[in-house]
Amino acid sequence: MRQMTDKRRITVFSTDQSLAANLDIRLQSRGYHVLVHSQIATLLGFAYTDPPDLIIIDLSSYDDDIRALIHSLKSDCYFNAIPVLGLVHGSEVESFPWDEFLLDDFVFLPIRYSELFTRISLSIKRIQRVFDNNPLTRLPGNTSVQNAIEDAIGKSLAVCYIDINHFKPYNDVYGFTHGDEVLRMLARIMFNAVKESGGGFAGHVGGDDFVFVVSIDRAESVCKTIIKNFDAISVDLFDDQEKSRGYFVSINRKGQEEKFPLLSIAIAVVPTNLPKIKHCGKVAEVAAELKKMAKKSEKSSFLIERRKQ
Amino acid sequence: MEDFRNDFRNFILDTRTLPTLPGIVSKLNSLVENSKSSLQEMARLVSSDQVISARILRLANSPSYGFYRVSTISNAMILLGVDVVKSLILSSSIFEIMENSILGLWEHSLGAGVAANIIAKRLKLQECEEISTAALLHDIGKVIIRLKLEEEYEMLLRNNEEKGTASDLIERQNFGTDHAEVGGWLAQNWNLPEKLSVPIRFHHNVDETEIHQVKASVVHMADVLIRASGFSRGGDTCVPRIQPTAWNRLGLNDSILSEIVEELEDKLVDVKNFSMEIHATDDRQT
Amino acid sequence: MQKIPFSLAQPGMILARDVIRADKPNGPPICGKGLVLTESLIERLANLEVQSITVHGNPLGIDGVKTLEEDLESLERRFRLVSDDPLAEKLKNVYRDYLVRTSGD
């Protein structure tokens, strides 16, 4: 992880060389580490490889590529916490299509630097304050999960609960650093699968409990993708010996040594348009029953609630 | 000499991206622009290019994600997701001037990846995909040296073509380090797992590693086999000595070798055709 | 003989090896060696998603047509620096056998 003593890093995008050079010098004088880009493709590549603390984008002229760039950053939960600050001509304040650009803040051109510096530090502080996502996986946390489930009730959606089988004994043997890595991996696999299926909600309740919400007709295929990808990734977390014999050894609840199968996941899928699903609590209750059944399998599996009553 | 070593190390610290062939980048770009392309299709093409593979593995192992042990392209792509992979591909840079030696290096790396996969599968080793990836990346240090020294390195190698001296020897004589060490530094600096960095670092001296020696041995043999088959143009054309440790560690013998060669030569036809396709794209662009 | 990508298949080419389905490498061959390719056969193989075929001759002409002698000569050239290495010698012999075995059409 980056050292706390490091300078805050700001990425600047502008095709106007003199503006970019000015920003570079002024921001550096304020103790920021600055990286200037004039090409969208390189900016996004670098932002992903080495995420900055804030991005300043010159919007004095803009096109679909810039729109798409901001959109792709803001639609990925790993990067949407990076504040994006737009530079817009004062004369365009009425006509600028604010809704199309997912900006966190803006500053008028020509720049008043005292204003820019204040907005930068406020943006960084604000994002830290409102960012209630799970710090480990950066997925939306419990409150957002509850809201997503409540919103889903009565619609043709499915609330899907995931947890990892035998996660506790895994954590006990391999330590929490490795355990945390597994959680991050599952989070990312779930997030990508939901996004690539056409969108939906992906959240982290806590521990090894995750929830995603997608439309009913896509639920099954998203479950299959998540299971396929989790199984591909998780097998590599074990060494050759464990892989070939198919289990790992840990201590069970009674304090005795026990063989546990390699990691797998269980997913309980609750359609929210069933007549009996009237409130959030019922969703969780049905999911808990389903999960008990899904967990009987030693392999990753999913179960969809079909009972109407 | 020590200066050169430090130069390379500092150069690696400053290196944010590495260039690759225009042909492979334009092929990838057209795949990316087609919204129907699947992650599997992209993974196949990415796995043919050492530079883009290394960048994808670097990103998946970067601290911002918090995974520590992503050692295969397919796993890296699953974790990063289509959109991130696409934007990484779109931010690829290419070699400004295409020399034959660059294409040769690219072909050699691709061929070594294929050869390592055949060896690993024939010997029923674990982690075949990791081994092929390590072989694909084994000469990545040459890309760094090429990038840093440009013409100078090119000249050195060209002057030695006739004599056939191995490139790692020339590098050590002139820079006090070689592409294996430089590649190892890069792999470490980019947080690639040891399964990959160790075979890259020790493919010319498998004796010197205590861990992942089998993987390093396969990479060494893959390197030798591709040279023996005369597969790639430019660069090292002579077969290097086979390290006895690698031979013994893998338990090789004539009949196993013969089966491996048979299968390799068969696969290399496809690889050659693919390479010609990429090369044709390059010609059209330049 | 030469293995070529299926997209380059032409009527008149003669199969030098059995064609096997890529998705069933251990399954029975779809057509046997010695068969002369025709338009309709090519179409049928395309429908089965055949990726590559091995045909007689050297239709792609990569590096021109090389004789066995030329191939063996360049093999010797590649191995010239390791003539004292018994393991490299083994590998060279394996390659020589391979070249001899596959040279005859």
Short mmCIF file of N, CA and C in Angstrom, two decimals, chain C residues 43-86:
data_model
loop_
_atom_site.label_atom_id
_atom_site.label_comp_id
_atom_site.label_asym_id
_atom_site.label_seq_id
_atom_site.Cartn_x
_atom_site.Cartn_y
_atom_site.Cartn_z
N GLU C 43 -16.67 -26.51 -48.01
CA GLU C 43 -17.84 -25.92 -47.36
C GLU C 43 -18.28 -26.75 -46.16
N ARG C 44 -18.27 -28.08 -46.38
CA ARG C 44 -18.72 -28.96 -45.29
C ARG C 44 -17.77 -28.88 -44.09
N LEU C 45 -16.47 -28.84 -44.39
CA LEU C 45 -15.49 -28.75 -43.30
C LEU C 45 -15.63 -27.41 -42.57
N ALA C 46 -15.92 -26.35 -43.35
CA ALA C 46 -16.08 -25.03 -42.74
C ALA C 46 -17.24 -25.07 -41.75
N ASN C 47 -18.32 -25.77 -42.13
CA ASN C 47 -19.47 -25.87 -41.22
C ASN C 47 -19.13 -26.60 -39.94
N LEU C 48 -18.15 -27.47 -39.99
CA LEU C 48 -17.73 -28.21 -38.80
C LEU C 48 -16.68 -27.42 -38.01
N GLU C 49 -16.43 -26.20 -38.45
CA GLU C 49 -15.50 -25.31 -37.78
C GLU C 49 -14.09 -25.88 -37.66
N VAL C 50 -13.66 -26.50 -38.75
CA VAL C 50 -12.28 -26.98 -38.81
C VAL C 50 -11.36 -25.76 -38.87
N GLN C 51 -10.30 -25.77 -38.07
CA GLN C 51 -9.42 -24.61 -37.98
C GLN C 51 -8.23 -24.69 -38.94
N SER C 52 -7.66 -25.88 -39.05
CA SER C 52 -6.49 -26.01 -39.91
C SER C 52 -6.44 -27.40 -40.51
N ILE C 53 -5.75 -27.53 -41.64
CA ILE C 53 -5.60 -28.84 -42.28
C ILE C 53 -4.15 -29.00 -42.70
N THR C 54 -3.73 -30.26 -42.87
CA THR C 54 -2.38 -30.50 -43.37
C THR C 54 -2.49 -31.03 -44.79
N VAL C 55 -1.82 -30.34 -45.73
CA VAL C 55 -1.93 -30.74 -47.13
C VAL C 55 -0.55 -31.06 -47.70
N HIS C 56 -0.54 -31.75 -48.83
CA HIS C 56 0.72 -32.05 -49.49
C HIS C 56 1.30 -30.81 -50.12
N GLY C 57 2.59 -30.82 -50.36
CA GLY C 57 3.25 -29.69 -51.01
C GLY C 57 3.50 -28.56 -50.02
N ASN C 58 3.74 -27.39 -50.56
CA ASN C 58 4.11 -26.26 -49.72
C ASN C 58 3.39 -25.02 -50.22
N PRO C 59 2.03 -25.03 -50.13
CA PRO C 59 1.25 -23.97 -50.79
C PRO C 59 1.53 -22.57 -50.23
N LEU C 60 1.86 -22.46 -48.97
CA LEU C 60 2.08 -21.11 -48.41
C LEU C 60 3.47 -20.61 -48.76
N GLY C 61 4.39 -21.55 -49.01
CA GLY C 61 5.72 -21.16 -49.40
C GLY C 61 6.44 -20.31 -48.38
N ILE C 62 6.24 -20.57 -47.08
CA ILE C 62 6.99 -19.85 -46.07
C ILE C 62 8.46 -20.20 -46.27
N ASP C 63 9.29 -19.19 -46.37
CA ASP C 63 10.72 -19.38 -46.55
C ASP C 63 11.04 -20.24 -47.77
N GLY C 64 10.17 -20.26 -48.72
CA GLY C 64 10.40 -21.09 -49.90
C GLY C 64 10.30 -22.56 -49.55
N VAL C 65 10.43 -23.41 -50.53
CA VAL C 65 10.40 -24.84 -50.26
C VAL C 65 11.81 -25.29 -49.90
N LYS C 66 11.96 -25.88 -48.74
CA LYS C 66 13.30 -26.29 -48.33
C LYS C 66 13.45 -27.80 -48.50
N THR C 67 14.61 -28.18 -48.93
CA THR C 67 14.88 -29.60 -49.03
C THR C 67 15.32 -30.11 -47.67
N LEU C 68 15.30 -31.42 -47.52
CA LEU C 68 15.74 -32.02 -46.26
C LEU C 68 17.19 -31.64 -45.98
N GLU C 69 18.00 -31.63 -47.05
CA GLU C 69 19.42 -31.30 -46.86
C GLU C 69 19.56 -29.90 -46.27
N GLU C 70 18.80 -28.96 -46.83
CA GLU C 70 18.88 -27.58 -46.33
C GLU C 70 18.43 -27.51 -44.87
N ASP C 71 17.35 -28.23 -44.57
CA ASP C 71 16.85 -28.24 -43.20
C ASP C 71 17.90 -28.78 -42.23
N LEU C 72 18.54 -29.89 -42.63
CA LEU C 72 19.54 -30.51 -41.75
C LEU C 72 20.75 -29.59 -41.59
N GLU C 73 21.08 -28.90 -42.67
CA GLU C 73 22.22 -28.01 -42.62
C GLU C 73 21.97 -26.86 -41.63
N SER C 74 20.77 -26.28 -41.68
CA SER C 74 20.52 -25.18 -40.75
C SER C 74 20.37 -25.71 -39.32
N LEU C 75 19.94 -26.96 -39.18
CA LEU C 75 19.90 -27.56 -37.85
C LEU C 75 21.32 -27.61 -37.26
N GLU C 76 22.26 -28.10 -38.09
CA GLU C 76 23.67 -28.16 -37.63
C GLU C 76 24.16 -26.76 -37.25
N ARG C 77 23.78 -25.77 -38.07
CA ARG C 77 24.24 -24.41 -37.82
C ARG C 77 23.72 -23.90 -36.47
N ARG C 78 22.47 -24.21 -36.17
CA ARG C 78 21.90 -23.74 -34.91
C ARG C 78 22.57 -24.40 -33.70
N PHE C 79 23.02 -25.63 -33.88
CA PHE C 79 23.61 -26.38 -32.76
C PHE C 79 25.13 -26.26 -32.73
N ARG C 80 25.71 -25.36 -33.57
CA ARG C 80 27.16 -25.40 -33.74
C ARG C 80 27.93 -25.05 -32.46
N LEU C 81 27.35 -24.26 -31.56
CA LEU C 81 28.11 -23.84 -30.38
C LEU C 81 28.04 -24.85 -29.23
N VAL C 82 27.21 -25.87 -29.36
CA VAL C 82 27.02 -26.78 -28.23
C VAL C 82 27.35 -28.23 -28.62
N SER C 83 28.29 -28.38 -29.57
CA SER C 83 28.59 -29.73 -30.03
C SER C 83 29.22 -30.59 -28.94
N ASP C 84 29.73 -29.94 -27.86
CA ASP C 84 30.32 -30.71 -26.77
C ASP C 84 29.32 -31.00 -25.66
N ASP C 85 28.07 -30.59 -25.84
CA ASP C 85 27.08 -30.79 -24.77
C ASP C 85 26.26 -32.04 -25.10
N PRO C 86 26.42 -33.11 -24.31
CA PRO C 86 25.72 -34.37 -24.64
C PRO C 86 24.19 -34.21 -24.65
#
